[in-house]
Short mmCIF file of N, CA and C in Angstrom, two decimals:
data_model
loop_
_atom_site.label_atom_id
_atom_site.label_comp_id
_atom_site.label_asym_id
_atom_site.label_seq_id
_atom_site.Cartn_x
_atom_site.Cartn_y
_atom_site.Cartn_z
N UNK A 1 -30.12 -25.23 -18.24
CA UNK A 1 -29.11 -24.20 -18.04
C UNK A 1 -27.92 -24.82 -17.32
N UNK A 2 -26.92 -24.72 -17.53
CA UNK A 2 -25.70 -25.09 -17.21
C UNK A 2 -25.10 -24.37 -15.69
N UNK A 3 -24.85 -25.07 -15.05
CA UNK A 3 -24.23 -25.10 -13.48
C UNK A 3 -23.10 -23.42 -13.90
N UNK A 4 -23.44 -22.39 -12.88
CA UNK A 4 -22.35 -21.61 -13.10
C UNK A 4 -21.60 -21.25 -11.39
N UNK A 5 -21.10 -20.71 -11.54
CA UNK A 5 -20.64 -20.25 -10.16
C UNK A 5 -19.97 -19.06 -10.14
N UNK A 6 -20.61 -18.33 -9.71
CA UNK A 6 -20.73 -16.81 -9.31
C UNK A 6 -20.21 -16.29 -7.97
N UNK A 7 -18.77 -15.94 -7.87
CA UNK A 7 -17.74 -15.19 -6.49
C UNK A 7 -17.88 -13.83 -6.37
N UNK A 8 -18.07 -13.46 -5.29
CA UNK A 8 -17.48 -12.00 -5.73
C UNK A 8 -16.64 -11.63 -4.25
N UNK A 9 -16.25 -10.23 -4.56
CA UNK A 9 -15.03 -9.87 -3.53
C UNK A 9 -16.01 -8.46 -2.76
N UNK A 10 -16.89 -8.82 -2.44
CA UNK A 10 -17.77 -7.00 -1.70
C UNK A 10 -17.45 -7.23 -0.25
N UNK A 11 -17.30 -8.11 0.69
CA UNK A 11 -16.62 -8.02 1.43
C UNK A 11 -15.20 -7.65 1.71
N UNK A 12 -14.20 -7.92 0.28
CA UNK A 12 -13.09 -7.45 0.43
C UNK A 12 -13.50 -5.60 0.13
N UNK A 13 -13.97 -5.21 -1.07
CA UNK A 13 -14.27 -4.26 -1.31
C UNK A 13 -14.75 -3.47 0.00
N UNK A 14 -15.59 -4.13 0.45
CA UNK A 14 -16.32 -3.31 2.06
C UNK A 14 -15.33 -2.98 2.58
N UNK A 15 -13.91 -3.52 2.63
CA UNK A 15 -13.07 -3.41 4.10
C UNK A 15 -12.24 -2.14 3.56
N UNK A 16 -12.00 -1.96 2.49
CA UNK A 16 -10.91 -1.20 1.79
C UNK A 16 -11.49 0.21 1.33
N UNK A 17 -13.36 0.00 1.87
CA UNK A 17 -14.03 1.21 1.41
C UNK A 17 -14.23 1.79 3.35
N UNK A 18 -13.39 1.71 4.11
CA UNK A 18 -13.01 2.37 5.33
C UNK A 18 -14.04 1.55 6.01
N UNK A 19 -13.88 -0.34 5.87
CA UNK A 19 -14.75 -0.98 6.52
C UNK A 19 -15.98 -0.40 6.50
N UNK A 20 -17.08 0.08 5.38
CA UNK A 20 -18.18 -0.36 5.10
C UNK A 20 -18.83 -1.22 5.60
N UNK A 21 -20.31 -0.98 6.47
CA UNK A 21 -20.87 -1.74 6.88
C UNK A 21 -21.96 -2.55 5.90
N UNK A 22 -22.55 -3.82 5.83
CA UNK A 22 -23.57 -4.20 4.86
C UNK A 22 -24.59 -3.08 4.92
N UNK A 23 -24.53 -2.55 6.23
CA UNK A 23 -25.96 -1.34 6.02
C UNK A 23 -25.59 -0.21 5.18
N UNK A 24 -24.57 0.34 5.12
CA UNK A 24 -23.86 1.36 4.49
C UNK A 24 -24.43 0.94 3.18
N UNK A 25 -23.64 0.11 2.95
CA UNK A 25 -23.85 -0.69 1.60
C UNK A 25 -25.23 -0.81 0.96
N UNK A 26 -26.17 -1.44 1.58
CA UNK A 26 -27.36 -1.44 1.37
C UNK A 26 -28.35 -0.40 1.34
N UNK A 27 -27.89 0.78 2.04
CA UNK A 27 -28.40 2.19 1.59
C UNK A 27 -28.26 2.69 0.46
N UNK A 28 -27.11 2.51 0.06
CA UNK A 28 -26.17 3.20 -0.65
C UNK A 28 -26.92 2.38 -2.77
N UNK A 29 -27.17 1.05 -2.32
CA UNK A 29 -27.75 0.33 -3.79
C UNK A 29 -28.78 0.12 -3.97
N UNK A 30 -29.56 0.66 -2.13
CA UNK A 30 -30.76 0.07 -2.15
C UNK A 30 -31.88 -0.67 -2.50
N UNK A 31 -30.96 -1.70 -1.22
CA UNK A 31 -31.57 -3.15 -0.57
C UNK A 31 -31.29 -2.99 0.31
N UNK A 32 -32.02 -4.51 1.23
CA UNK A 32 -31.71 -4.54 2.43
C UNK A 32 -30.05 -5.33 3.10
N UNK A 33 -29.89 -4.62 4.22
CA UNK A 33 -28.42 -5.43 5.08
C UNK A 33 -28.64 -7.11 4.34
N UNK A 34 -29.63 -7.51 4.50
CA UNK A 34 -30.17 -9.12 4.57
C UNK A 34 -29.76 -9.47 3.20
N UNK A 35 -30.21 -8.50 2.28
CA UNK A 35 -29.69 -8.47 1.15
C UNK A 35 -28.90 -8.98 0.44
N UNK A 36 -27.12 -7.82 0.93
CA UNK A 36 -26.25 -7.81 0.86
C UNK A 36 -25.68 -9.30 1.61
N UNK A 37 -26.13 -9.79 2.86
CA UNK A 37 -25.46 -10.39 3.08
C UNK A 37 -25.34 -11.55 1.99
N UNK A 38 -26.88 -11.85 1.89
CA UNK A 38 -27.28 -13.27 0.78
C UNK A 38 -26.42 -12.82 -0.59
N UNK A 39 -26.01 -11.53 -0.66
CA UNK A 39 -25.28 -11.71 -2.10
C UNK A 39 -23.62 -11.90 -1.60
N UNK A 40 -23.40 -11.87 -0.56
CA UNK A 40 -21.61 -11.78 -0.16
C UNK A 40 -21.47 -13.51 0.15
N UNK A 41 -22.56 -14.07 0.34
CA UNK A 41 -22.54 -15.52 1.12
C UNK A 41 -22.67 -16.74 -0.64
N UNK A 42 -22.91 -15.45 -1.46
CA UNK A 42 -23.42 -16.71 -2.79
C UNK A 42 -24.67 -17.42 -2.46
N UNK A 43 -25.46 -16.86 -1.78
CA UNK A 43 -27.08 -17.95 -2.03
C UNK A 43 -27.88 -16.55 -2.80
N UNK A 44 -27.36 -15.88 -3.44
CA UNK A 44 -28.01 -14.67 -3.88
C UNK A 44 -27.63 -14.20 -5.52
N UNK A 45 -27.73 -14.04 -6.23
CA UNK A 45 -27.24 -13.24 -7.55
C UNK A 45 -27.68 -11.78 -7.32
N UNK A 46 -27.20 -10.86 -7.68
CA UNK A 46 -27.81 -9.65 -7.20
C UNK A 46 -28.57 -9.37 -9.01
N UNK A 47 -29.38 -8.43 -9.30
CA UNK A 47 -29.76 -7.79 -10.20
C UNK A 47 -28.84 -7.02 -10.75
N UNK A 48 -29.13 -6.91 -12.13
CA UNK A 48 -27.74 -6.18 -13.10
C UNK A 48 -27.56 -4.62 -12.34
N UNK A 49 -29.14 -4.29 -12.01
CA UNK A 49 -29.06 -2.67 -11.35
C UNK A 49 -28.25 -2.47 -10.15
N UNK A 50 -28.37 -3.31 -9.52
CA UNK A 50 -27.69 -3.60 -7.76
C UNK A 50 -26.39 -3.88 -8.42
N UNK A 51 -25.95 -4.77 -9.58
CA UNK A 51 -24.52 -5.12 -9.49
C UNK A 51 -23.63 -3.50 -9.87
N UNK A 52 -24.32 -2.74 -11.16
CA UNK A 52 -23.81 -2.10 -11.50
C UNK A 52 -23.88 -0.74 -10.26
N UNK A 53 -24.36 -0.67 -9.44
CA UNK A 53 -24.44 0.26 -8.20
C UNK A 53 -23.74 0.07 -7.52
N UNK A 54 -23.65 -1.50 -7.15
CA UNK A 54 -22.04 -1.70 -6.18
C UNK A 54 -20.97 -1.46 -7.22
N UNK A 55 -20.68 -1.53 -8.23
CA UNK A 55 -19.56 -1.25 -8.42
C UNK A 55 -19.30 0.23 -8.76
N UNK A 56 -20.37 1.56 -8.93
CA UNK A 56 -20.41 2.61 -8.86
C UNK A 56 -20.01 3.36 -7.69
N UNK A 57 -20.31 2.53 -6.14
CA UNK A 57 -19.88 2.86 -4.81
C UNK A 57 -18.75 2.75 -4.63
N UNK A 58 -18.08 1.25 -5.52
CA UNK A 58 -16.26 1.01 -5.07
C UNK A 58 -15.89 1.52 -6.05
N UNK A 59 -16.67 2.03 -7.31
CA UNK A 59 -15.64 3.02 -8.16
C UNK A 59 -14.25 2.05 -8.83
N UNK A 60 -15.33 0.96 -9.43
CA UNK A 60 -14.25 -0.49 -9.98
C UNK A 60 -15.59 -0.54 -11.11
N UNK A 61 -14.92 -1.97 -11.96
CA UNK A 61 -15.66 -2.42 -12.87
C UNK A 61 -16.38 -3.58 -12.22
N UNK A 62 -17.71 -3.83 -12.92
CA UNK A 62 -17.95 -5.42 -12.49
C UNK A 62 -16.96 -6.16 -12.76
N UNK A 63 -16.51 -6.75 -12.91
CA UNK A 63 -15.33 -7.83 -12.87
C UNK A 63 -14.34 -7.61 -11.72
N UNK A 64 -14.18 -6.72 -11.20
CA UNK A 64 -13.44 -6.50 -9.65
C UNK A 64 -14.22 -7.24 -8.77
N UNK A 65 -15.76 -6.71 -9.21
CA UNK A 65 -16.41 -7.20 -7.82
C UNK A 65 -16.99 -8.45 -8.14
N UNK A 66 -17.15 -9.11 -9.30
CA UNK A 66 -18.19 -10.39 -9.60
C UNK A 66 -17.06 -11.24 -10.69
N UNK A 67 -17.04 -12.92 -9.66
CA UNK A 67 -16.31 -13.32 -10.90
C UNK A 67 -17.41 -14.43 -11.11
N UNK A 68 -17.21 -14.76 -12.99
CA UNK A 68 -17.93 -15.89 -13.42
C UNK A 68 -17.23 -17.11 -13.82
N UNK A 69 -17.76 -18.05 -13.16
CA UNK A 69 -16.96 -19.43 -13.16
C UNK A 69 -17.99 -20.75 -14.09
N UNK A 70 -18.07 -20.76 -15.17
CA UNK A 70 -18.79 -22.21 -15.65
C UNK A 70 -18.01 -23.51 -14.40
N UNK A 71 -19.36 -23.67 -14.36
CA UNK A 71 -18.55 -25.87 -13.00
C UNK A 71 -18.31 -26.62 -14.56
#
């Protein structure tokens, strides 16, 4: 499988959703804070269900919140 690299912006999203906390967040897609963090830090991919839930909370498309980069 080929090297990809996977960004996303849920920390920017968090701040603009009236500073959202990871717990907020993690209620809200349910997972844990620990979770969220491992997916905002990139040691994480989230699940298609979790991706499409965060972007149901910021009320954006995936592609606002997840970018895909081939290395």
């Amino acid at each position: 499988m080929a090297d990809i690299l996977i960004t996303n912006r849920i920390r920017e999203k968090r701040f603009f959703a009236n500073e959202m906390t990871q717990q907020a967040l993690a209620d809200k897609v349910g997972v844990t804070r620990q979770t969220i963090m491992a997916i905002e830090k990139g040691k994480y991919s989230p699940s298609l269900e979790v991706a499409f839930k965060m972007a149901e909370v910021f009320e954006c498309h995936l592609d606002d919140i997840f970018q895909y980069q081939p290395k």
